[in-house]
XYZ file of C-alpha atoms in Angstrom:
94
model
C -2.949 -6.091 -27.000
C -3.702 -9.818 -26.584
C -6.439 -10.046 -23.173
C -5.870 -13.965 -21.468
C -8.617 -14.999 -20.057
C -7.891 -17.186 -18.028
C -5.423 -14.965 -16.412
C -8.541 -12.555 -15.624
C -10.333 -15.367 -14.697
C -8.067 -16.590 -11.835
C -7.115 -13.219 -10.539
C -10.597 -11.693 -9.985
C -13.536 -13.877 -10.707
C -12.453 -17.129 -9.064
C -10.922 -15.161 -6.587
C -13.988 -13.685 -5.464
C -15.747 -17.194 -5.532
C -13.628 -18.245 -3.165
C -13.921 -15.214 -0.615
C -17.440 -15.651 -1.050
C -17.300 -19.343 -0.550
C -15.255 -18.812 2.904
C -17.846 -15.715 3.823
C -20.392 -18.083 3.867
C -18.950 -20.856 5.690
C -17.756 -18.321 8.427
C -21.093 -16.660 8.364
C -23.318 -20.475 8.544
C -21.137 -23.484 9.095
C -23.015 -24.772 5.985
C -24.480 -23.726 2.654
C -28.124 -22.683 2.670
C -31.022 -22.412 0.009
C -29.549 -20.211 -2.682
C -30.897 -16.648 -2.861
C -30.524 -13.346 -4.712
C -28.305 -11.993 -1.783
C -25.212 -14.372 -3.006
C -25.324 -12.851 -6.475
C -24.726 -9.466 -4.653
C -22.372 -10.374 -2.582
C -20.506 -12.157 -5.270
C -20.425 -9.064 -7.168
C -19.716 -6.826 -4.145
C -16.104 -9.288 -3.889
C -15.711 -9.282 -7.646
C -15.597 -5.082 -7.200
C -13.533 -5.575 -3.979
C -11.270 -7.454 -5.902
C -10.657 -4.966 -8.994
C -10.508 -2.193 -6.945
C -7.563 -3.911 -5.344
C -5.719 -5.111 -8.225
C -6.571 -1.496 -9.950
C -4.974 0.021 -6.598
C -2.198 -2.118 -6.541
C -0.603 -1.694 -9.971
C -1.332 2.196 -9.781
C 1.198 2.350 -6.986
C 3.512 0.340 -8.159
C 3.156 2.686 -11.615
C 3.510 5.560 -9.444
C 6.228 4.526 -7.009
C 8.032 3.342 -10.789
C 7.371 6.540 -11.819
C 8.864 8.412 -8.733
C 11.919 5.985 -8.742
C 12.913 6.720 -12.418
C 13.214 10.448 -11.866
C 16.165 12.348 -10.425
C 17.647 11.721 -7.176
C 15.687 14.313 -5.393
C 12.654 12.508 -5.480
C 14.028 9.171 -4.636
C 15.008 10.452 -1.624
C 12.080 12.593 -0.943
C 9.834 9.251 -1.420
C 11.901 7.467 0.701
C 12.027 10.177 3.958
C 7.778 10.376 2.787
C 7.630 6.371 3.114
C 9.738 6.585 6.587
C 7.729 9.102 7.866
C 4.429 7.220 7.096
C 5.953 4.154 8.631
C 6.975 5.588 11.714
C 3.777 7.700 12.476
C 2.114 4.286 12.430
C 4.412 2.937 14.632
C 4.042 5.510 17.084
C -0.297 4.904 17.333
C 0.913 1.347 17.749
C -0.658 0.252 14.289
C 2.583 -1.418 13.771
């Protein structure tokens, strides 16, 4: 299994950078001394940001998964996903 980094790169740790980047501008209008508090928040984002990605592609696995079996549990994923969607729409989420 060949690992590109620079596909990690972009997808987590420069995305991070730049949440952090517009977190800080929202947060002071302008850059201040540098401090031990942006290192955590950097890493805070960079964990925000894997657990999204790691979230992501395990329901797409999943919802793979669900659409490759039988037609059963196609449509029992689909009336699920409806359901969801509509109780949402009633508390006006939606």
């Amino acid at each position: 299994m060949k690992i590109d980094f620079k596909k990690i790169f972009y997808k987590y740790f420069l995305l991070a950078f730049i949440l952090e980047i517009i977190t800080l501008l929202y947060n002071y209008n302008s850059l201040t001394k540098f401090n031990l508090a942006y290192i955590v928040l950097y890493f805070f984002f960079v964990l925000g940001v894997f657990v999204f990605w790691a979230l992501l592609d395990y329901f797409q696995h999943v919802t793979g998964i669900l659409m490759a079996e039988t037609w059963v549990s196609r449509i029992i994923f689909i009336i699920v996903a409806l359901g969801l969607f509509y109780i949402y729409r009633i508390n006006g989420r939606i």
